[in-house]
Coordinates of C-alpha atoms and ligand atoms in Angstrom, one line a residue:
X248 CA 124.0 141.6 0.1
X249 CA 123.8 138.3 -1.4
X250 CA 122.3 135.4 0.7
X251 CA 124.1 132.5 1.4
X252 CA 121.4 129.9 0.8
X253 CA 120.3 131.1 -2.7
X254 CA 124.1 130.1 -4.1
X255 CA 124.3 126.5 -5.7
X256 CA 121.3 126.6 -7.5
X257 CA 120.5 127.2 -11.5
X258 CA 120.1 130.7 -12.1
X259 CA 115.9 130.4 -12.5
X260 CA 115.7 129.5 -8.5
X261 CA 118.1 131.5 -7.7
X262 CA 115.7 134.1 -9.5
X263 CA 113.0 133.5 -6.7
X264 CA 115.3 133.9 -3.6
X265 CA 117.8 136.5 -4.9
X266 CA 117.4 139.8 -2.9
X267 CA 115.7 138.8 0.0
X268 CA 117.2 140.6 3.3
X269 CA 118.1 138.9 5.8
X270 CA 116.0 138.7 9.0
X271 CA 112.9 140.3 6.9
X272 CA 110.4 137.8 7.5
X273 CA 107.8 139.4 4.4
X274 CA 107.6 136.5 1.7
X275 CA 107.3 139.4 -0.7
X276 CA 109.7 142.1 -1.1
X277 CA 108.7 145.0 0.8
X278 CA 107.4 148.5 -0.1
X279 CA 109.2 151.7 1.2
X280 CA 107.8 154.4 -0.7
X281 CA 109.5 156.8 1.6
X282 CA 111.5 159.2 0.0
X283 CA 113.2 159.9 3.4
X284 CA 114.9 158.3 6.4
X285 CA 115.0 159.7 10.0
X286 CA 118.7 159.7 11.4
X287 CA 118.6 159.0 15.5
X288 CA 121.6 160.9 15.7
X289 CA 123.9 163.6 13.9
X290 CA 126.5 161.4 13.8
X291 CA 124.2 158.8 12.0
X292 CA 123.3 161.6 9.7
X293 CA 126.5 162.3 9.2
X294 CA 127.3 159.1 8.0
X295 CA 124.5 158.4 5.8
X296 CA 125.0 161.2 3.8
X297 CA 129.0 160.0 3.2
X298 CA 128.2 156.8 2.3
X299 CA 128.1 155.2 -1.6
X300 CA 124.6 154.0 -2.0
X301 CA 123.2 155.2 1.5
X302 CA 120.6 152.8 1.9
X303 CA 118.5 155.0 4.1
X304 CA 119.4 158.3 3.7
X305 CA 117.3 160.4 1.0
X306 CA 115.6 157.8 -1.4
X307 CA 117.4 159.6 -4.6
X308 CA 121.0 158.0 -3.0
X309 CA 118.8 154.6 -2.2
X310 CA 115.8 152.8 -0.8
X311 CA 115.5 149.6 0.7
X312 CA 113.5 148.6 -1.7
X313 CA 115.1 149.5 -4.7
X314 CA 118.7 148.4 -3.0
X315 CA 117.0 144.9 -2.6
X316 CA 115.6 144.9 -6.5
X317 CA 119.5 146.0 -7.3
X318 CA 120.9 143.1 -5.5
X319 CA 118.9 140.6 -6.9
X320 CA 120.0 141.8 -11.0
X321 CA 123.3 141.6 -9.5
X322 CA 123.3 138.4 -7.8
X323 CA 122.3 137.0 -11.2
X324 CA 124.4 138.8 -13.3
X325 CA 127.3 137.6 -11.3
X326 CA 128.3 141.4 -10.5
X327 CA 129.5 142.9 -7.3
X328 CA 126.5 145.4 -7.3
X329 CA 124.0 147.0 -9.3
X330 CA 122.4 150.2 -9.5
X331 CA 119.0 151.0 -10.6
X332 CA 117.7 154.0 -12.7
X333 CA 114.3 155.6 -13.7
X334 CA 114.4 153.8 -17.2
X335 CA 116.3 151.7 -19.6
X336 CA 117.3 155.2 -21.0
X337 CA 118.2 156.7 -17.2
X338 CA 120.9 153.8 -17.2
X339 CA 122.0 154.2 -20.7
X340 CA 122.6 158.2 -20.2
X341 CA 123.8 157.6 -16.7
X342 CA 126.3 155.5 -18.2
X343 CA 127.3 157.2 -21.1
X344 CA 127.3 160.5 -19.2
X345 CA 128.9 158.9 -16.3
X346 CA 131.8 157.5 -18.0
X347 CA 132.6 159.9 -20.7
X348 CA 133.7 164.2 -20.9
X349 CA 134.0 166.4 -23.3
X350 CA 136.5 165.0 -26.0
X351 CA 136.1 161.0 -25.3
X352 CA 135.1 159.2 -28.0
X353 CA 132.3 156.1 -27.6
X354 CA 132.3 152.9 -30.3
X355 CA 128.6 151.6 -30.4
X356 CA 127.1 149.2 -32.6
X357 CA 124.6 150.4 -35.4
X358 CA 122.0 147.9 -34.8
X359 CA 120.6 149.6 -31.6
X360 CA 118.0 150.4 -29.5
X361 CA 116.4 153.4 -31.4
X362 CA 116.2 155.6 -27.6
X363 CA 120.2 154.4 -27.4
X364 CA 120.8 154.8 -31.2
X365 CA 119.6 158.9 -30.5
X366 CA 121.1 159.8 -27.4
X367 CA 124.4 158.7 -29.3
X368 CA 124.0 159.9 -32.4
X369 CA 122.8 163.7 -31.4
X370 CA 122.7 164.1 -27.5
X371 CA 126.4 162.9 -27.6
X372 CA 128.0 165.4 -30.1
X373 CA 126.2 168.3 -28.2
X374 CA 128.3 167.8 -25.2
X375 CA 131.7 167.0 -27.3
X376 CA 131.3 163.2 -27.5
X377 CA 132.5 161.8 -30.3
X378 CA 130.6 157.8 -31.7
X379 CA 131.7 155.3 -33.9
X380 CA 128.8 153.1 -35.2
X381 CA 130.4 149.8 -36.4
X382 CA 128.5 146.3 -37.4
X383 CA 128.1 145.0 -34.7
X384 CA 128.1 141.3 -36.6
X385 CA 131.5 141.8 -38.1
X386 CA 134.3 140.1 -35.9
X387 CA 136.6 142.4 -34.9
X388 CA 135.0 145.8 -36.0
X389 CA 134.4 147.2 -32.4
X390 CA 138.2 146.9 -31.5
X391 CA 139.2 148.4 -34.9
X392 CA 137.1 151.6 -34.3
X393 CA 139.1 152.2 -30.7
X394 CA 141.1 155.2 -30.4
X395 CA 143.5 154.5 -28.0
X396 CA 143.3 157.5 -25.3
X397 CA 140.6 158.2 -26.4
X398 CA 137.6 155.9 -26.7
X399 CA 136.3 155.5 -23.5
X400 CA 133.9 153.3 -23.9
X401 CA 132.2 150.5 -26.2
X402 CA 128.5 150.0 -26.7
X403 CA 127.3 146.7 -27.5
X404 CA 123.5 145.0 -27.7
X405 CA 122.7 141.5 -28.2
X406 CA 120.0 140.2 -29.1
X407 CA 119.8 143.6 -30.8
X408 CA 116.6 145.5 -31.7
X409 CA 114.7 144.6 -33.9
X410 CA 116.6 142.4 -36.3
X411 CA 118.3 140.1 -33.3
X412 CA 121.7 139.6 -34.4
X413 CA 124.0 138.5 -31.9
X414 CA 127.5 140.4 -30.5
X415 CA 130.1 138.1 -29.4
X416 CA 130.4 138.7 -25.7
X417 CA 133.8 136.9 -25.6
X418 CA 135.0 139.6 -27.9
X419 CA 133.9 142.5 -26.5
X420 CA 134.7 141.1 -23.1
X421 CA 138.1 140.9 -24.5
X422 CA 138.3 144.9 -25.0
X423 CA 140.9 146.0 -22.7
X424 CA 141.3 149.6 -23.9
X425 CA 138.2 150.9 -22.4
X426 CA 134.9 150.1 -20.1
X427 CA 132.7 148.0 -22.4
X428 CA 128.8 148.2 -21.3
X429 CA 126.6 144.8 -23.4
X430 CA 122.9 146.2 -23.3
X431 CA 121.4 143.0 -22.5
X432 CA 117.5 143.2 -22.4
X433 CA 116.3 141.1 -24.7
X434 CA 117.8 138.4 -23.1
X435 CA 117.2 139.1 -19.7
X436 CA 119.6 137.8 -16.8
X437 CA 118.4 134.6 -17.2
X438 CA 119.2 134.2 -21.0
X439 CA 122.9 135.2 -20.8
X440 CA 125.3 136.8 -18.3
X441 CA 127.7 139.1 -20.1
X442 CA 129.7 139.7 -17.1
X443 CA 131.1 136.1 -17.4
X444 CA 132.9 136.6 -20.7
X445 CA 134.8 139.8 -19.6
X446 CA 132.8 142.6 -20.1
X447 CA 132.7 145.5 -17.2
X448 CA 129.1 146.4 -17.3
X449 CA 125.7 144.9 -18.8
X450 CA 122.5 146.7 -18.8
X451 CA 118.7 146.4 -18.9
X452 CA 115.4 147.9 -19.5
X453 CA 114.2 146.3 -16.5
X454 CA 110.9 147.7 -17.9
X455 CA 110.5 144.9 -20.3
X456 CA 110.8 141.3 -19.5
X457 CA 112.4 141.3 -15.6
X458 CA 109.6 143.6 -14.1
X459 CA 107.4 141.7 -17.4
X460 CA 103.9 143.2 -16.6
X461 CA 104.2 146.4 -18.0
X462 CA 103.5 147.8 -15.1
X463 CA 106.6 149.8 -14.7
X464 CA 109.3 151.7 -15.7
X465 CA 112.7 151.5 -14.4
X466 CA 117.0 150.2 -16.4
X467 CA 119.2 148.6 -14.1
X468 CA 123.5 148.5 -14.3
X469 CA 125.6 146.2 -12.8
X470 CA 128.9 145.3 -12.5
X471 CA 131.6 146.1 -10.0
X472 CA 131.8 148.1 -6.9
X473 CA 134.5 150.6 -8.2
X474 CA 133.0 151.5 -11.6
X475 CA 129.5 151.2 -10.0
X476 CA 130.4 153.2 -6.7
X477 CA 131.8 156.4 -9.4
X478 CA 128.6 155.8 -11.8
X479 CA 126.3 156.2 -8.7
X480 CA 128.1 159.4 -8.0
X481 CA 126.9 161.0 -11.1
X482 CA 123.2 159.2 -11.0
X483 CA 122.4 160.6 -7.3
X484 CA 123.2 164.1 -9.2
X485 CA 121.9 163.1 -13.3
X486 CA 118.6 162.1 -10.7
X487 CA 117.6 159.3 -12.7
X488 CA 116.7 157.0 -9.8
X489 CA 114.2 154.4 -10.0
X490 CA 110.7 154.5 -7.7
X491 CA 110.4 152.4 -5.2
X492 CA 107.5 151.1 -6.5
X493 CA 108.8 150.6 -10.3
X494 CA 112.0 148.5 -8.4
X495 CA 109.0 146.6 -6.2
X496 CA 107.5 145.5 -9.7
X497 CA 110.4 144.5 -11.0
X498 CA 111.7 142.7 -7.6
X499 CA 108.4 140.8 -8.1
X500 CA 108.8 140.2 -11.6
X501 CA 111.9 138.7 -11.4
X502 CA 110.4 136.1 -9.3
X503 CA 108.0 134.7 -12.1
X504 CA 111.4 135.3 -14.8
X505 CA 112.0 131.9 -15.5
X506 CA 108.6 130.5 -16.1
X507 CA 108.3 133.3 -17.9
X508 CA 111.2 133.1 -19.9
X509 CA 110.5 129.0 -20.7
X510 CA 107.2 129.6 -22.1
X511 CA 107.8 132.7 -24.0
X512 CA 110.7 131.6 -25.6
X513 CA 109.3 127.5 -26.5
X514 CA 106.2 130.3 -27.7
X515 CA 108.4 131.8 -29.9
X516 CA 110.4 129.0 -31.4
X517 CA 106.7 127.5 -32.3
X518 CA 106.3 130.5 -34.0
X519 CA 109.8 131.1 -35.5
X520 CA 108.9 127.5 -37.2
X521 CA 105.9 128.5 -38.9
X522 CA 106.8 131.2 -40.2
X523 CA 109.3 129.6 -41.9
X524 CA 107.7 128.0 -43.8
X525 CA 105.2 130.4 -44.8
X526 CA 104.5 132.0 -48.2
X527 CA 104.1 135.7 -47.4
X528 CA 107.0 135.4 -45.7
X529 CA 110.6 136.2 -47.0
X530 CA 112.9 135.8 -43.7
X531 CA 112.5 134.7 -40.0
X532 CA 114.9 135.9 -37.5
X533 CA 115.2 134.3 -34.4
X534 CA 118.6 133.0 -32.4
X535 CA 116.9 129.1 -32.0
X536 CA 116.8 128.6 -35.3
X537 CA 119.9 126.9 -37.2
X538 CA 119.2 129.0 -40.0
X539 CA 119.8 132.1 -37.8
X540 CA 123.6 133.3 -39.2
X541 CA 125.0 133.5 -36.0
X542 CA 122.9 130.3 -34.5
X543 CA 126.3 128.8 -32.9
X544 CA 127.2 132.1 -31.1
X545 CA 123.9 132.1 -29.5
X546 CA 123.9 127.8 -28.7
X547 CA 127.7 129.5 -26.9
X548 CA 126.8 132.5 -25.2
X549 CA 122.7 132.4 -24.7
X550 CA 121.3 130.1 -22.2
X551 CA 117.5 130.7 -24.0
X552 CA 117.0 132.2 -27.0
X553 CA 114.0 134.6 -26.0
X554 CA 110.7 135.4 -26.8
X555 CA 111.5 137.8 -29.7
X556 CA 111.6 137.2 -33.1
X557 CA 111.3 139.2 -36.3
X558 CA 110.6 138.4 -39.5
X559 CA 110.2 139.9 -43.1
X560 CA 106.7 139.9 -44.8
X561 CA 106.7 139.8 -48.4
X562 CA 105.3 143.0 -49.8
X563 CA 105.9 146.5 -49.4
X564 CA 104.9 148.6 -46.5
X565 CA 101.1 148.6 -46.9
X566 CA 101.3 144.9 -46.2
X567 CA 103.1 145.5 -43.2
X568 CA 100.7 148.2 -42.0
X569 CA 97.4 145.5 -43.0
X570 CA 99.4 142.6 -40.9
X571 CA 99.7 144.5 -38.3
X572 CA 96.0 145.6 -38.2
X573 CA 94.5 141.9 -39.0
X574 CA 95.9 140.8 -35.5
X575 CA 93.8 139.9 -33.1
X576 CA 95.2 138.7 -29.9
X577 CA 98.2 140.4 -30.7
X578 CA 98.6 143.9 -29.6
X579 CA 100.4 146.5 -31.4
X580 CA 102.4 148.0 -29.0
X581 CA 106.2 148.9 -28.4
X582 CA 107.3 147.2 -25.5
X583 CA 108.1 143.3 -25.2
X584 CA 108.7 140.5 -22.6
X585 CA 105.1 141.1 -20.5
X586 CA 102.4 138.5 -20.8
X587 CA 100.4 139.5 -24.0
X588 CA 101.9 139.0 -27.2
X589 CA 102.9 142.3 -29.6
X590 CA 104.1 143.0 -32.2
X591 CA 105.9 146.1 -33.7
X592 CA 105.9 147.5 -37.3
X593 CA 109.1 149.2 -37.1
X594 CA 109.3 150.8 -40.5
X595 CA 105.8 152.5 -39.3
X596 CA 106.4 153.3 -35.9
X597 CA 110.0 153.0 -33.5
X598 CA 112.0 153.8 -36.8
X599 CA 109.8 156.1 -39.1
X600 CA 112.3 159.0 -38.3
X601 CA 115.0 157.2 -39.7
X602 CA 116.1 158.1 -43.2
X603 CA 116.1 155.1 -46.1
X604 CA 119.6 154.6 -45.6
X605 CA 119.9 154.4 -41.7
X606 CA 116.8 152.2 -42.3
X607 CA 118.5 150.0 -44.9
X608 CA 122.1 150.0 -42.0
X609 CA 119.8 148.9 -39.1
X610 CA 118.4 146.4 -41.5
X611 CA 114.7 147.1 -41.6
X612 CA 113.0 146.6 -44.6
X613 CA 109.1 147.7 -45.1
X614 CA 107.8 144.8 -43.8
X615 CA 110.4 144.1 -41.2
X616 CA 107.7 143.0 -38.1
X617 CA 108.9 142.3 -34.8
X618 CA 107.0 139.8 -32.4
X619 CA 107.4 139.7 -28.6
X620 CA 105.9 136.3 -27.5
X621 CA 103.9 136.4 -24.3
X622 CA 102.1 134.4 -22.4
X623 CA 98.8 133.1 -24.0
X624 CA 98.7 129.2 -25.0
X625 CA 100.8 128.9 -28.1
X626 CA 98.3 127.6 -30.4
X627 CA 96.1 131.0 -29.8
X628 CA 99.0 132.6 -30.9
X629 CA 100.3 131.2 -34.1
X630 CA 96.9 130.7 -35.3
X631 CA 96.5 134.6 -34.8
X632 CA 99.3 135.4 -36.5
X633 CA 98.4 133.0 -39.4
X634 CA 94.8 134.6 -40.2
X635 CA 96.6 138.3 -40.0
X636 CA 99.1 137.0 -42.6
X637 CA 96.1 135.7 -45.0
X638 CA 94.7 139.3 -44.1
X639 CA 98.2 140.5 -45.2
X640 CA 98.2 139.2 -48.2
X641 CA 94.7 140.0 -49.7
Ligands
LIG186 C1 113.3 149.5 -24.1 C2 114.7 149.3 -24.3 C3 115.6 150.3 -23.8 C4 115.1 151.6 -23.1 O1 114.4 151.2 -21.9 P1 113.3 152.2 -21.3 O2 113.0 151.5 -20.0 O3 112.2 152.2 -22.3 O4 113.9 153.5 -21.1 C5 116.9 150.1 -24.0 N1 117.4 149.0 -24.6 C6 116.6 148.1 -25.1 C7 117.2 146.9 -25.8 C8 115.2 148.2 -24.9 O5 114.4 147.2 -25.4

């Protein structure tokens, strides 16, 4: 479905053109909310409801636009086609379900989305599947948990929540012995492309910085048309399908991505700087930064470095609790990548069901904060965060 004329250009033009039918003359993407489509004939009928990813058919099997939304992530992901699901979580489930019975075994990293971490960890084992958690930071440690025959898949994220170490893609692209899925949010498709260094699918919470507005809800997978054409099999019957008007969002989102994506992430670096330097502050974690461990994977594999960083306030948990209630222009909230700037208190909120130890393995400490950039004038923002860490530390 990819147009001709948006090929040739960097990936953040590409960005504004990508999934545009042809012939539609609408500058925007257009609205179907329909959850229906009227056949003209039975033999039209017929043949809509054979076809993979029936564009006009029953909006569960596809919607035009949601199918334009899903050719646009692909386009930029480099994939043969993409399919879009109710959530970040639809797609991981979808995928996870999709791929794997009774028996299979999965290896996923243990710094993970907490939703992801959960489905593993005890939706998996109720249906027979059998995880592997592995660091996801030590070379090699994905291919030594593989069970040949067995493991069907490998789960990777990178940036990963909240701490933002890195996967190397070239490695896990470099997993022959089963389908390897790269959870790829935090950077979005403009910050890396995971298909390029081998791996079969990459995945995002479309909710967070591509739609960016937090104005909707709605994962996206893509990769190619054979493993995509058997995963959409199992979605049209798991049922979770994106809304037409989540995929519109995000189809409009993706338009703004790489403005976005620039500011946010100089934002964030501005920050990252800062804080380094800062007293009540023990570490700063952010891919940009040479003092990041794994700064030269990310210069390799990460065209921007993001708008996320976390960092470690000196102190115990109280502190953590009395930054996060000094911010001002900051808002505490769990999401990232939309326009206002949050941060997240993990040890507090997203991983307070965690025990010490799985606290201590995802690395979190007490005062482990993460900080989604956004879109306010940089100054605003660091001299917010300054005054919350004098608060802090009072
Ligand atoms: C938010 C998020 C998810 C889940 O996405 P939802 O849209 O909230 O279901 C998965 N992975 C990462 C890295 C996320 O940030």
């Amino acid at each position: 479905m990819a147009d001709e004329e948006t090929t040739g250009y960097e990936p953040e033009t590409s960005a504004i053109l990508a999934g545009r039918n042809e012939g539609e003359t609408s500058l925007a993407p257009v609205l179907y909310p329909t959850s229906a489509f009227e056949f003209a004939t039975i033999d039209q009928g017929r043949e809509m409801a054979t076809a993979v990813g029936a564009e006009r058919f029953y909006s569960r099997y596809g919607n035009p636009t949601i199918n334009a939304f899903e050719a646009a992530i692909a386009e930029l992901e480099g994939a043969e086609v993409a399919r879009a699901f109710a959530s970040g979580m639809g797609a991981v489930s979808a995928v996870v379900l999709g791929l794997c019975s009774s028996g299979d075994h999965v290896v996923a990293q243990r710094q993970i989305y907490a939703g992801t971490q959960l489905f593993l960890q005890s939706a998996c084992p109720r249906f027979g599947i059998d995880v592997t958690f592995v660091d996801g930071t030590e070379p090699g440690a994905f291919e030594a948990a593989i069970r040949p025959g067995k493991t069907m898949l490998v789960c990777a994220e990178t940036p990963a929540n909240p701490k933002l170490d890195l996967v190397d893609l070239e490695e896990i692209g470099a997993i022959t012995q089963a389908t390897t899925v790269v959870d790829s949010t935090f950077a979005t498709p403009l910050g890396q492309n995971p298909l390029a260094h081998g791996v079969d699918l990459v995945l995002h919470s479309a909710t967070k910085g591509i739609a960016g507005h937090n104005d909707a809800t709605i994962g996206v997978v893509a990769g190619s048309e054979d493993l995509l054409s058997w995963l959409w099999g199992f979605a049209v019957l798991h049922g979770a399908n994106a809304s037409p008007y989540d995929a519109f969002n995000a189809h409009r989102g993706l338009r703004t991505l790489g403005v976005r994506l620039a500011h946010q992430s100089a934002t964030a670096r501005r920050l990252a700087e800062f804080l380094e330097g800062h007293d009540s502050v023990d570490l700063v974690r952010y891919p940009g930064l040479e003092s990041h461990p794994q700064h030269g994977l990310a210069a390799r594999q990460m065209r921007s470095f993001g708008g996320l960083l976390t960092f470690d306030l000196r102190g115990d948990i109280e502190a953590g609790c009395r930054f996060t209630e000094a911010v001002r222009l900051a808002r505490q909230a769990p999401s990232l990548g939309g326009p206002e700037t949050l941060i997240s208190h993990p040890a507090s909120t997203t991983h307070v069901g965690l025990t010490p130890e799985e606290m201590v393995s995802t690395g979190i400490g007490p005062g482990t904060m993460r900080v989604s950039c956004g879109l306010e004038y940089p100054d605003d923002v660091v001299a917010d965060i300054e005054q919350a860490l004098v608060a802090a530390s009072g």
